[in-house]
PDB file of C-alpha atoms in Angstrom:
ATOM      1  CA  UNK A   1      25.270 208.241 112.186  1.00  0.00           C
ATOM      2  CA  UNK A   2      23.440 205.581 114.002  1.00  0.00           C
ATOM      3  CA  UNK A   3      24.064 204.464 117.541  1.00  0.00           C
ATOM      4  CA  UNK A   4      25.648 201.192 116.373  1.00  0.00           C
ATOM      5  CA  UNK A   5      28.146 203.048 114.200  1.00  0.00           C
ATOM      6  CA  UNK A   6      29.172 205.314 117.062  1.00  0.00           C
ATOM      7  CA  UNK A   7      29.624 202.323 119.397  1.00  0.00           C
ATOM      8  CA  UNK A   8      31.729 200.527 116.761  1.00  0.00           C
ATOM      9  CA  UNK A   9      33.950 203.578 116.247  1.00  0.00           C
ATOM     10  CA  UNK A  10      34.347 203.972 120.015  1.00  0.00           C
ATOM     11  CA  UNK A  11      35.429 200.338 120.390  1.00  0.00           C
ATOM     12  CA  UNK A  12      37.980 200.714 117.603  1.00  0.00           C
ATOM     13  CA  UNK A  13      39.351 203.899 119.094  1.00  0.00           C
ATOM     14  CA  UNK A  14      39.646 202.472 122.628  1.00  0.00           C
ATOM     15  CA  UNK A  15      41.894 199.616 121.435  1.00  0.00           C
ATOM     16  CA  UNK A  16      44.970 201.832 121.392  1.00  0.00           C
ATOM     17  CA  UNK A  17      46.602 200.028 124.341  1.00  0.00           C
ATOM     18  CA  UNK A  18      46.001 196.510 122.942  1.00  0.00           C
ATOM     19  CA  UNK A  19      49.738 195.787 122.380  1.00  0.00           C
ATOM     20  CA  UNK A  20      50.488 196.817 125.951  1.00  0.00           C
ATOM     21  CA  UNK A  21      47.747 194.548 127.341  1.00  0.00           C
ATOM     22  CA  UNK A  22      48.990 191.663 125.171  1.00  0.00           C
ATOM     23  CA  UNK A  23      52.528 192.230 126.466  1.00  0.00           C
ATOM     24  CA  UNK A  24      51.355 192.088 130.095  1.00  0.00           C
ATOM     25  CA  UNK A  25      49.300 189.002 129.370  1.00  0.00           C
ATOM     26  CA  UNK A  26      52.255 187.227 127.722  1.00  0.00           C
ATOM     27  CA  UNK A  27      54.540 188.329 130.549  1.00  0.00           C
ATOM     28  CA  UNK A  28      52.115 186.956 133.148  1.00  0.00           C
ATOM     29  CA  UNK A  29      51.801 183.657 131.270  1.00  0.00           C
ATOM     30  CA  UNK A  30      55.608 183.374 131.128  1.00  0.00           C
ATOM     31  CA  UNK A  31      55.863 183.990 134.876  1.00  0.00           C
ATOM     32  CA  UNK A  32      53.219 181.338 135.647  1.00  0.00           C
ATOM     33  CA  UNK A  33      54.863 178.826 133.308  1.00  0.00           C
ATOM     34  CA  UNK A  34      58.278 179.448 134.866  1.00  0.00           C
ATOM     35  CA  UNK A  35      56.858 178.735 138.349  1.00  0.00           C
ATOM     36  CA  UNK A  36      55.248 175.535 137.065  1.00  0.00           C
ATOM     37  CA  UNK A  37      58.569 174.526 135.463  1.00  0.00           C
ATOM     38  CA  UNK A  38      60.515 175.124 138.687  1.00  0.00           C
ATOM     39  CA  UNK A  39      57.915 173.157 140.680  1.00  0.00           C
ATOM     40  CA  UNK A  40      58.030 170.185 138.294  1.00  0.00           C
ATOM     41  CA  UNK A  41      61.839 170.078 138.183  1.00  0.00           C
ATOM     42  CA  UNK A  42      61.992 170.299 141.985  1.00  0.00           C
ATOM     43  CA  UNK A  43      59.479 167.502 142.452  1.00  0.00           C
ATOM     44  CA  UNK A  44      61.368 165.298 139.984  1.00  0.00           C
ATOM     45  CA  UNK A  45      64.637 165.870 141.838  1.00  0.00           C
ATOM     46  CA  UNK A  46      63.088 165.132 145.246  1.00  0.00           C
ATOM     47  CA  UNK A  47      61.404 161.984 143.901  1.00  0.00           C
ATOM     48  CA  UNK A  48      64.715 160.701 142.517  1.00  0.00           C
ATOM     49  CA  UNK A  49      66.451 161.322 145.837  1.00  0.00           C
ATOM     50  CA  UNK A  50      63.645 159.595 147.726  1.00  0.00           C
ATOM     51  CA  UNK A  51      63.841 156.597 145.384  1.00  0.00           C
ATOM     52  CA  UNK A  52      67.587 156.308 146.015  1.00  0.00           C
ATOM     53  CA  UNK A  53      66.943 156.382 149.759  1.00  0.00           C
ATOM     54  CA  UNK A  54      64.274 153.688 149.480  1.00  0.00           C
ATOM     55  CA  UNK A  55      66.597 151.526 147.359  1.00  0.00           C
ATOM     56  CA  UNK A  56      69.263 151.769 150.078  1.00  0.00           C
ATOM     57  CA  UNK A  57      66.727 150.756 152.721  1.00  0.00           C
ATOM     58  CA  UNK A  58      65.585 147.804 150.594  1.00  0.00           C
ATOM     59  CA  UNK A  59      69.189 146.708 150.152  1.00  0.00           C
ATOM     60  CA  UNK A  60      69.756 146.848 153.926  1.00  0.00           C
ATOM     61  CA  UNK A  61      66.565 144.908 154.657  1.00  0.00           C
ATOM     62  CA  UNK A  62      67.410 142.253 152.062  1.00  0.00           C
ATOM     63  CA  UNK A  63      70.827 141.818 153.647  1.00  0.00           C
ATOM     64  CA  UNK A  64      69.238 141.401 157.086  1.00  0.00           C
ATOM     65  CA  UNK A  65      66.741 138.862 155.716  1.00  0.00           C
ATOM     66  CA  UNK A  66      69.588 136.937 154.094  1.00  0.00           C
ATOM     67  CA  UNK A  67      71.440 136.797 157.405  1.00  0.00           C
ATOM     68  CA  UNK A  68      68.303 135.559 159.166  1.00  0.00           C
ATOM     69  CA  UNK A  69      67.841 132.865 156.533  1.00  0.00           C
ATOM     70  CA  UNK A  70      71.420 131.703 157.077  1.00  0.00           C
ATOM     71  CA  UNK A  71      70.849 131.572 160.843  1.00  0.00           C
ATOM     72  CA  UNK A  72      67.668 129.563 160.306  1.00  0.00           C
ATOM     73  CA  UNK A  73      69.404 127.082 158.010  1.00  0.00           C
ATOM     74  CA  UNK A  74      72.301 126.629 160.426  1.00  0.00           C
ATOM     75  CA  UNK A  75      70.022 126.128 163.448  1.00  0.00           C
ATOM     76  CA  UNK A  76      67.527 123.947 161.595  1.00  0.00           C
ATOM     77  CA  UNK A  77      69.930 120.987 161.745  1.00  0.00           C
ATOM     78  CA  UNK A  78      70.459 121.278 165.520  1.00  0.00           C
ATOM     79  CA  UNK A  79      66.774 121.118 166.541  1.00  0.00           C
ATOM     80  CA  UNK A  80      65.572 117.582 167.219  1.00  0.00           C
ATOM     81  CA  UNK A  81      63.216 115.800 169.621  1.00  0.00           C
ATOM     82  CA  UNK A  82      65.728 115.545 172.486  1.00  0.00           C
ATOM     83  CA  UNK A  83      66.608 119.250 172.225  1.00  0.00           C
ATOM     84  CA  UNK A  84      62.911 120.187 172.288  1.00  0.00           C
ATOM     85  CA  UNK A  85      62.335 118.021 175.378  1.00  0.00           C
ATOM     86  CA  UNK A  86      65.300 119.657 177.111  1.00  0.00           C
ATOM     87  CA  UNK A  87      63.602 123.023 176.559  1.00  0.00           C
ATOM     88  CA  UNK A  88      60.409 121.735 178.226  1.00  0.00           C
ATOM     89  CA  UNK A  89      58.284 120.851 175.224  1.00  0.00           C
ATOM     90  CA  UNK A  90      56.106 117.764 175.447  1.00  0.00           C
ATOM     91  CA  UNK A  91      54.474 115.587 172.852  1.00  0.00           C
ATOM     92  CA  UNK A  92      50.715 116.142 172.621  1.00  0.00           C
ATOM     93  CA  UNK A  93      48.510 113.324 173.852  1.00  0.00           C
ATOM     94  CA  UNK A  94      45.356 114.106 171.892  1.00  0.00           C
ATOM     95  CA  UNK A  95      45.471 115.841 168.562  1.00  0.00           C
ATOM     96  CA  UNK A  96      42.570 117.990 167.465  1.00  0.00           C
ATOM     97  CA  UNK A  97      42.235 119.610 164.079  1.00  0.00           C
ATOM     98  CA  UNK A  98      39.963 122.439 163.136  1.00  0.00           C
ATOM     99  CA  UNK A  99      38.288 122.462 159.762  1.00  0.00           C
ATOM    100  CA  UNK A 100      35.695 124.539 158.065  1.00  0.00           C
ATOM    101  CA  UNK A 101      32.762 123.461 155.980  1.00  0.00           C
ATOM    102  CA  UNK A 102      32.868 124.567 152.405  1.00  0.00           C
ATOM    103  CA  UNK A 103      30.395 127.267 151.466  1.00  0.00           C
ATOM    104  CA  UNK A 104      29.907 125.678 148.060  1.00  0.00           C
ATOM    105  CA  UNK A 105      28.345 122.267 147.729  1.00  0.00           C
ATOM    106  CA  UNK A 106      29.585 120.239 144.805  1.00  0.00           C
ATOM    107  CA  UNK A 107      27.164 117.938 143.013  1.00  0.00           C
ATOM    108  CA  UNK A 108      28.229 114.902 141.113  1.00  0.00           C
ATOM    109  CA  UNK A 109      27.045 115.252 137.580  1.00  0.00           C
ATOM    110  CA  UNK A 110      25.666 111.996 136.289  1.00  0.00           C
TER     111      UNK A 110
END
């Protein structure tokens, strides 16, 4: 017998516990997959609950904005020049406007 034949026979003989190793490997994979499954389901549930909470907050904020819009519309009719003067506002004497030069110069195409 050559050395290669002896090594091949030794490898074949040492594979007696292959089913046991495969069982442990499959068992470990099942455990890891079950933890991943539990994590994903938990994150989905928490995300749904968070979305519901955010929707309730959005609904509350929209209601508050609607009330502010109604207040604005009701008070918009009462503000006039005499009311502004009674609060101490004055008309400006000189009006100044700020403007900015354009960064792009346009040429007339002839």
